[in-house]
mmCIF file of C-alpha atoms in Angstrom:
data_model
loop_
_atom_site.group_PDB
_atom_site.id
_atom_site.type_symbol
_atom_site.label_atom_id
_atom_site.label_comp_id
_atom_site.label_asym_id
_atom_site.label_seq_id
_atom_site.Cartn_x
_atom_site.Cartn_y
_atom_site.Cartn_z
ATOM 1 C CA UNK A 280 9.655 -25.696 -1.642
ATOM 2 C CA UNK A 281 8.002 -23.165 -3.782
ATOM 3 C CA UNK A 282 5.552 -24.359 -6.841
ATOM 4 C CA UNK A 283 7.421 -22.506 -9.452
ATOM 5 C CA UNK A 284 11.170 -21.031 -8.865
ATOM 6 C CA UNK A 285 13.537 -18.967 -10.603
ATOM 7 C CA UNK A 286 17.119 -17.205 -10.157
ATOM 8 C CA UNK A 287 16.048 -13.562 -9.726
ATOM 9 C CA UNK A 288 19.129 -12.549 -11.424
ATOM 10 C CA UNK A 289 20.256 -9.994 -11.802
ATOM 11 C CA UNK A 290 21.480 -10.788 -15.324
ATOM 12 C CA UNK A 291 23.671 -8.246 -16.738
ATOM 13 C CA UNK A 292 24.576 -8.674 -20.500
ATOM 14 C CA UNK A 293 25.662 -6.603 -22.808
ATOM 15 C CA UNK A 294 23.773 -5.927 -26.207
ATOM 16 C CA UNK A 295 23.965 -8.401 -28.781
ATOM 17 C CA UNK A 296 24.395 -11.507 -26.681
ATOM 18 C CA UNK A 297 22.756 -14.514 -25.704
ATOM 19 C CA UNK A 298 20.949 -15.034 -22.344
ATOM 20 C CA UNK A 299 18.889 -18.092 -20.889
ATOM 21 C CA UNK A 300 16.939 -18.491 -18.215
ATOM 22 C CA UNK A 301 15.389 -21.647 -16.010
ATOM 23 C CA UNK A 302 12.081 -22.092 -14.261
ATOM 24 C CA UNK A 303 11.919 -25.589 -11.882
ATOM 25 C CA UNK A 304 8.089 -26.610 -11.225
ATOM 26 C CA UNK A 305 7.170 -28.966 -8.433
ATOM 27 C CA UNK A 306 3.888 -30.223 -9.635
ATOM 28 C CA UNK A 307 4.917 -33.151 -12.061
ATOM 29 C CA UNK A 308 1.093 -32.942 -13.202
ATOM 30 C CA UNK A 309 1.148 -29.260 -14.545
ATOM 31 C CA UNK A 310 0.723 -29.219 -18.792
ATOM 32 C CA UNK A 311 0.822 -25.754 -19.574
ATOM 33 C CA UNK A 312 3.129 -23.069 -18.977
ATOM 34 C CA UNK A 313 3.988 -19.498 -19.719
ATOM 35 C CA UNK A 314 6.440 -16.833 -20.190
ATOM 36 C CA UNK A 315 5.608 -13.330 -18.777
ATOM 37 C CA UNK A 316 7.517 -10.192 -19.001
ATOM 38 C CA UNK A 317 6.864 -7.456 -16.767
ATOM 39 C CA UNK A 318 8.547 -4.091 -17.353
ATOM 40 C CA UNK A 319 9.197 -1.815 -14.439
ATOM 41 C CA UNK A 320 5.794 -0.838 -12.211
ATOM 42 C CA UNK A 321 3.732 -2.131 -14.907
ATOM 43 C CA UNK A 322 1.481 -5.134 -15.322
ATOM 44 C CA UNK A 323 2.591 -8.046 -16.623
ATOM 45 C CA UNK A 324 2.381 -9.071 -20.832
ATOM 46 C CA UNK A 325 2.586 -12.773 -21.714
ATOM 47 C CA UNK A 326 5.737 -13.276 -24.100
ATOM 48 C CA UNK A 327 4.977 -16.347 -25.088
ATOM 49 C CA UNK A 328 3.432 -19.809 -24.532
ATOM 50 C CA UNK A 329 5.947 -22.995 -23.503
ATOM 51 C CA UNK A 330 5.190 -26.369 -25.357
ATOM 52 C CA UNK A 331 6.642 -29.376 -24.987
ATOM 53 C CA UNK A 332 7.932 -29.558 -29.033
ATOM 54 C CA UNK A 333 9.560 -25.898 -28.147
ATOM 55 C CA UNK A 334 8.510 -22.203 -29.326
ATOM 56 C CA UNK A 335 10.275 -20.011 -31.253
ATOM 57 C CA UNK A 336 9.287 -16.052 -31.980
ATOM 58 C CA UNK A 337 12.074 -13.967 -33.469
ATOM 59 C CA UNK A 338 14.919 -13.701 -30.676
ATOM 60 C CA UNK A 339 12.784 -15.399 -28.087
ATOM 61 C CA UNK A 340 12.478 -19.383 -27.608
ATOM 62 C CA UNK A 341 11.049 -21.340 -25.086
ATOM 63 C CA UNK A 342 11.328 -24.764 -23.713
ATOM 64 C CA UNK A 343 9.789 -27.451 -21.642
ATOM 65 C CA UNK A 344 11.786 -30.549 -20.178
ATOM 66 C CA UNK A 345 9.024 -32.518 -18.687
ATOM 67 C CA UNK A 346 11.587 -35.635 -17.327
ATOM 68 C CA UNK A 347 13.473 -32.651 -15.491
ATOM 69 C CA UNK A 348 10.770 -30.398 -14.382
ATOM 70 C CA UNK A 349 11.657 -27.099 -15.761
ATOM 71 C CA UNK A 350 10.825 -24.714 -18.770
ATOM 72 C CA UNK A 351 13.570 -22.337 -19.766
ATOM 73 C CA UNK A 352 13.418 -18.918 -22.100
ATOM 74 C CA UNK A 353 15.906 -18.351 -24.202
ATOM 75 C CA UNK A 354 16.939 -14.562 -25.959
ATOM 76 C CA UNK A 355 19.373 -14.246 -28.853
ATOM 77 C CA UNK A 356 20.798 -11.115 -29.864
ATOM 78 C CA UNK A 357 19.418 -8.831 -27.273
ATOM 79 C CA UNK A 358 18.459 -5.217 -27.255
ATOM 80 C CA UNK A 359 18.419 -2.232 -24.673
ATOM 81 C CA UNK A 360 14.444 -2.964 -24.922
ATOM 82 C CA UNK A 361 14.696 -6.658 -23.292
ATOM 83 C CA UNK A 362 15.571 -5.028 -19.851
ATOM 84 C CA UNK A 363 12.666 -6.252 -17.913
ATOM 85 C CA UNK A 364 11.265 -9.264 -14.821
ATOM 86 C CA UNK A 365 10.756 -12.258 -17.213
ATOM 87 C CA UNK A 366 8.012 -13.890 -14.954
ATOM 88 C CA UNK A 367 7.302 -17.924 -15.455
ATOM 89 C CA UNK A 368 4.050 -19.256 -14.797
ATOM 90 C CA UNK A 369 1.879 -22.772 -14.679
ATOM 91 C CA UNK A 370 -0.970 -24.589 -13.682
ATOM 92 C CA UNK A 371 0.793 -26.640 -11.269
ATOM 93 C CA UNK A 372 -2.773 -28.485 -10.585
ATOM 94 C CA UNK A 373 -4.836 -25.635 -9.669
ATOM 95 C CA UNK A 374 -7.062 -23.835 -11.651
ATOM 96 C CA UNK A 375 -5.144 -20.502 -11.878
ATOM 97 C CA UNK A 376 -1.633 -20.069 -12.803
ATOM 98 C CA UNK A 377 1.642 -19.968 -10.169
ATOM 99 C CA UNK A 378 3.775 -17.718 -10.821
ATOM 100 C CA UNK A 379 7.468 -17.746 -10.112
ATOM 101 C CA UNK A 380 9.710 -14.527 -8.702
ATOM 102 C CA UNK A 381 10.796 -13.610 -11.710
ATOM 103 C CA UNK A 382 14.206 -12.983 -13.289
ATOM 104 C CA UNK A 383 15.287 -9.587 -13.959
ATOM 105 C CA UNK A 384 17.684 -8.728 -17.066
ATOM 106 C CA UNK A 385 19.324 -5.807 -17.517
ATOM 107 C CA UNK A 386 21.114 -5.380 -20.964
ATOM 108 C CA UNK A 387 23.183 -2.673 -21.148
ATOM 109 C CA UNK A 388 25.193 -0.806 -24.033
ATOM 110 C CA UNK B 98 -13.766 -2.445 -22.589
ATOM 111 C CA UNK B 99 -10.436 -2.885 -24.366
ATOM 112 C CA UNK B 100 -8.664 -4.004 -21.385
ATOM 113 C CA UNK B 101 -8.751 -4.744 -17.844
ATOM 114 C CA UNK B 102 -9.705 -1.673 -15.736
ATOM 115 C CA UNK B 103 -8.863 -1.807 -11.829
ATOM 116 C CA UNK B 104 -9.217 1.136 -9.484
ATOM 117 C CA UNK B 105 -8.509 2.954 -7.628
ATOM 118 C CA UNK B 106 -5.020 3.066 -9.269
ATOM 119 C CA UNK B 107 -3.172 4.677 -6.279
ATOM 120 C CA UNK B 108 -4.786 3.818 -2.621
ATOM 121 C CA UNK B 109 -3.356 5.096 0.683
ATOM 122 C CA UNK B 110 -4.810 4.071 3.832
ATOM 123 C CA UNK B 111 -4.373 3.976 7.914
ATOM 124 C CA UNK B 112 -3.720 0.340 9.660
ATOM 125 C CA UNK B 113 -7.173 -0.909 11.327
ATOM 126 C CA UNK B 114 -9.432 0.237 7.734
ATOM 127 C CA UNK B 115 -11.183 -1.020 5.387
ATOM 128 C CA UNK B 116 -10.956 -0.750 1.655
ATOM 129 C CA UNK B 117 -12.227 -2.209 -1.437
ATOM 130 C CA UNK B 118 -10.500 -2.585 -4.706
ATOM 131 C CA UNK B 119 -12.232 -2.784 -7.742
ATOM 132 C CA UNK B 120 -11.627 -4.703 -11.379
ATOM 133 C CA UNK B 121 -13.820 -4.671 -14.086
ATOM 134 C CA UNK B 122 -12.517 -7.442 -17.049
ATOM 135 C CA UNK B 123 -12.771 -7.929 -20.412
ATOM 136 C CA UNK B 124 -15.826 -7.677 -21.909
ATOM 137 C CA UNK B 125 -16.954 -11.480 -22.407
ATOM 138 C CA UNK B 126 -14.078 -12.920 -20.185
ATOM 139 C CA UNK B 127 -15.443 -15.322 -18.363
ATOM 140 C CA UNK B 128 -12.305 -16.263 -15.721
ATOM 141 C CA UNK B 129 -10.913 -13.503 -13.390
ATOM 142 C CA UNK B 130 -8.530 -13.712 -11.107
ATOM 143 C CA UNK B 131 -7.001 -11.903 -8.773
ATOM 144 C CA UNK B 132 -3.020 -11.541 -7.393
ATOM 145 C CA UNK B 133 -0.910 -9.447 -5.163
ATOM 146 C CA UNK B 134 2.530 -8.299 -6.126
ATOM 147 C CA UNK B 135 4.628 -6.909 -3.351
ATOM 148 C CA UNK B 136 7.860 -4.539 -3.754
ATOM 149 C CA UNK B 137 10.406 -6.963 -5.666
ATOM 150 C CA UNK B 138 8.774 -9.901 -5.426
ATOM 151 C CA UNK B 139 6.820 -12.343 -7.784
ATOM 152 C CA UNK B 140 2.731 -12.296 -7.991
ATOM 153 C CA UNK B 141 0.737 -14.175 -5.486
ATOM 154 C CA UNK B 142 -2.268 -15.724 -6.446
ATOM 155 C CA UNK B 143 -5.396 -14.762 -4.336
ATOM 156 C CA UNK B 144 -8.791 -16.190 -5.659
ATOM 157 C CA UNK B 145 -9.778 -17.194 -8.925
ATOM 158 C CA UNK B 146 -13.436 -17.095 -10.260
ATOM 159 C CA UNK B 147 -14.830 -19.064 -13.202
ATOM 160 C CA UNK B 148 -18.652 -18.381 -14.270
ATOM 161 C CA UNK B 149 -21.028 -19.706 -11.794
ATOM 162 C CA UNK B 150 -18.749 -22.077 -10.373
ATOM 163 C CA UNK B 151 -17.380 -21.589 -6.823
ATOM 164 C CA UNK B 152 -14.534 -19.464 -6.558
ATOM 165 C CA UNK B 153 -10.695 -20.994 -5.818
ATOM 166 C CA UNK B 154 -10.183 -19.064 -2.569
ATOM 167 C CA UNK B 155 -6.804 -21.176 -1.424
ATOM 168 C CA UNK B 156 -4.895 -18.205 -1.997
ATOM 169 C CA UNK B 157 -6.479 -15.656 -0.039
ATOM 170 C CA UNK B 158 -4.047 -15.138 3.213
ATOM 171 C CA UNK B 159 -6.336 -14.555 5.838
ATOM 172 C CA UNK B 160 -9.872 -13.920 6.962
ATOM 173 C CA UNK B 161 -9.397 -10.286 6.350
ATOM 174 C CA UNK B 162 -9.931 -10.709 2.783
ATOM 175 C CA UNK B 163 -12.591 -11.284 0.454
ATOM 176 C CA UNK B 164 -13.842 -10.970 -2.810
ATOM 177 C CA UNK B 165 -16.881 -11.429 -4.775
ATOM 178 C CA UNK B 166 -18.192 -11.077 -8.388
ATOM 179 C CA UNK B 167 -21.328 -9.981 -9.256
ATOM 180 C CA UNK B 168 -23.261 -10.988 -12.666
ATOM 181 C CA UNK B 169 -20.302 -12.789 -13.808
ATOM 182 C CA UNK B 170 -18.563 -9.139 -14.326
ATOM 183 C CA UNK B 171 -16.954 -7.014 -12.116
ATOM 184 C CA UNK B 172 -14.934 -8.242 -9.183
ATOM 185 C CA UNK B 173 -14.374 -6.209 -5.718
ATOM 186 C CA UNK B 174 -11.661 -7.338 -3.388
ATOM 187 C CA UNK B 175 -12.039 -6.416 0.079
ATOM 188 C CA UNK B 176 -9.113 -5.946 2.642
ATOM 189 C CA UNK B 177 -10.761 -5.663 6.259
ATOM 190 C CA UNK B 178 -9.153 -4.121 9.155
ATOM 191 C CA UNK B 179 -5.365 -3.629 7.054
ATOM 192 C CA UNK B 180 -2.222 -4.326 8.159
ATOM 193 C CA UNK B 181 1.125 -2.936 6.923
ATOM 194 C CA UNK B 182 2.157 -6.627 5.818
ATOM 195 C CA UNK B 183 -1.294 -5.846 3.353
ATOM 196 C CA UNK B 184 0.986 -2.987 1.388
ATOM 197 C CA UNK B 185 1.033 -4.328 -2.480
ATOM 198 C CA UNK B 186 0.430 -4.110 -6.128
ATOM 199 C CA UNK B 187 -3.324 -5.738 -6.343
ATOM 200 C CA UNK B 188 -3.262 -7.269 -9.392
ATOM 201 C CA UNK B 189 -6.285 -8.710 -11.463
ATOM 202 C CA UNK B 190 -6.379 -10.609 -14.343
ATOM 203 C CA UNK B 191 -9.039 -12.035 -16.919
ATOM 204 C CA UNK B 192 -9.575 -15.133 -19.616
ATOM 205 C CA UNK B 193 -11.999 -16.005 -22.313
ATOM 206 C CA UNK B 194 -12.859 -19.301 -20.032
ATOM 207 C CA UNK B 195 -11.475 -20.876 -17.812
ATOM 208 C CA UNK B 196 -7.552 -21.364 -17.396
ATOM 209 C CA UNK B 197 -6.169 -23.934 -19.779
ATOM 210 C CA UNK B 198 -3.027 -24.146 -22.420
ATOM 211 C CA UNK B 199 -5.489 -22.119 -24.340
ATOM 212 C CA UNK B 200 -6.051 -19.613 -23.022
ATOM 213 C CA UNK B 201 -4.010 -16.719 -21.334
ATOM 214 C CA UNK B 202 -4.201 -13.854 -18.959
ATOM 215 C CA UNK B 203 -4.743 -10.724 -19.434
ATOM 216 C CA UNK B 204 -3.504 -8.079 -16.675
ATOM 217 C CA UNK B 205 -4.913 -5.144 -15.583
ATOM 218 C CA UNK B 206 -2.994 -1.857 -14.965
ATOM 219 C CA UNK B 207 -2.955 -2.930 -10.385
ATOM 220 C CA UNK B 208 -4.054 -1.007 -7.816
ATOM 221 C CA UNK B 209 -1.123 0.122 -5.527
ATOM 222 C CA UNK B 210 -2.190 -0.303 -1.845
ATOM 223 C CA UNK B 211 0.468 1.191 0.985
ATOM 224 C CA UNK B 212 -1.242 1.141 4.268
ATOM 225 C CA UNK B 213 0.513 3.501 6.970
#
C-alpha cells in the first residue's frame, strides 16, 4: 500500500461548480500535511497548508480527518484557471514529505 | 537567489553514462531535498539533506545514484551508468530548516533527464 494515495481523476467539471478531492495516508503518526498544485510541465506551488481545525482561502478549503486517515481539498466556484495535478503531501514519519499521484482537474467552459 | 535554480534544464544522454544534475537553493535554506517525477506520475522522494546532519538516503533507488552537498549549499545528484527506467523530471526542493508543519517547500524549475 502506498504512503499517500489519491484518485488521479480525471475530474471534468464545468465552470462554476464544486469539486472535492481525497488523499488516504497510511502513517497514523504523520501531523502535517499539504496541498500542492502543479500546472502542466512545471514545478510544483504549495496551495495551501491542511490543519486539523480546517483551512479556508477564497474558493479553496482543506481538511484533515485524523480518526479516518485522510485530508481532502475542496474548490467552490471554479474557474478555467483551476485546471491543474492537485498533488497531496505529508510527513508520514520521515523527515521529507510523501507525496501522492496527484489528481488532475480539468474545468472546462 | 530568488528561487531554486537546477540545471541543466533539458539533459539528453546514451544508456551506460554518467551525468550530474545540479541545484543550487534558496539563499539561507537550510533543508534540500531532492525528487524524481516521471511522465504522469506523482514525485518520488530521493534524499533529503538537513545542515550537517546525515542525509535521508531511503529514497534513492539504487546504487547508481548519489548525491552530495557541499558547504551546506549547492546539491549535485549523480546518476551512474543510466538506464532508460532513469528517464524523469529531477526535481529539487528547499526549506528554511528542516521539514516541519512550519515550514514548506519550495520547488525548483526540474531538470528533464531522457536517456536513449
Amino acid at each position: 500500500r502506498k504512503e499517500v494515495e489519491q484518485d488521479p481523476g480525471p475530474f471534468n467539471v464545468p465552470e462554476g461548480a464544486t469539486v472535492a478531492f481525497n488523499c488516504t495516508y497510511s502513517n497514523s503518526a504523520s501531523q502535517s500535511f499539504f496541498w500542492y498544485r502543479q500546472d502542466c510541465r512545471k514545478e510544483p506551488k504549495l496551495l495551501m497548508s491542511v490543519y486539523s481545525s480546517g483551512n479556508e482561502d477564497g474558493r479553496f478549503t482543506a481538511q484533515l480527518n485524523r480518526a479516518s486517515q485522510y485530508i481532502s481539498l475542496l474548490i467552490r466556484d471554479s474557474k478555467l484557471s483551476d485546471s491543474a495535478t492537485y498533488l497531496c503531501g505529508g510527513d508520514t514519519g520521515r523527515r521529507a514529505l510523501t507525496f501522492g499521484s496527484g489528481t488532475r482537474l480539468q474545468v472546462q467552459p | 537567489g530568488a528561487g531554486v535554480s537546477q540545471s541543466p534544464s533539458n539533459k539528453v544522454t546514451e544508456k551506460g553514462k554518467d551525468v550530474e544534475l545540479r541545484c543550487d537553493p534558496i539563499s539561507g535554506h537550510t533543508a534540500l531535498y531532492w525528487y524524481r517525477q516521471s511522465l504522469g506520475q506523482g514525485l518520488e522522494f530521493l534524499i533529503y539533506f538537513q545542515g550537517n546532519s546525515a542525509p535521508d538516503k531511503s529514497g534513492l533507488p539504487s546504487d547508481r545514484f548519489s548525491a552530495e552537498r557541499t558547504g551546506g549549499s549547492v546539491s549535485t545528484l549523480t546518476i551512474q551508468r543510466t538506464q532508460q527506467e532513469d528517464s524523469a523530471v529531477y526535481l529539487c526542493a528547499s526549506s528554511p530548516t528542516g521539514f516541519s508543519g512550519a515550514n514548506v517547500l519550495t520547488f525548483g524549475a526540474g531538470s528533464r533527464l531522457t536517456v536513449l
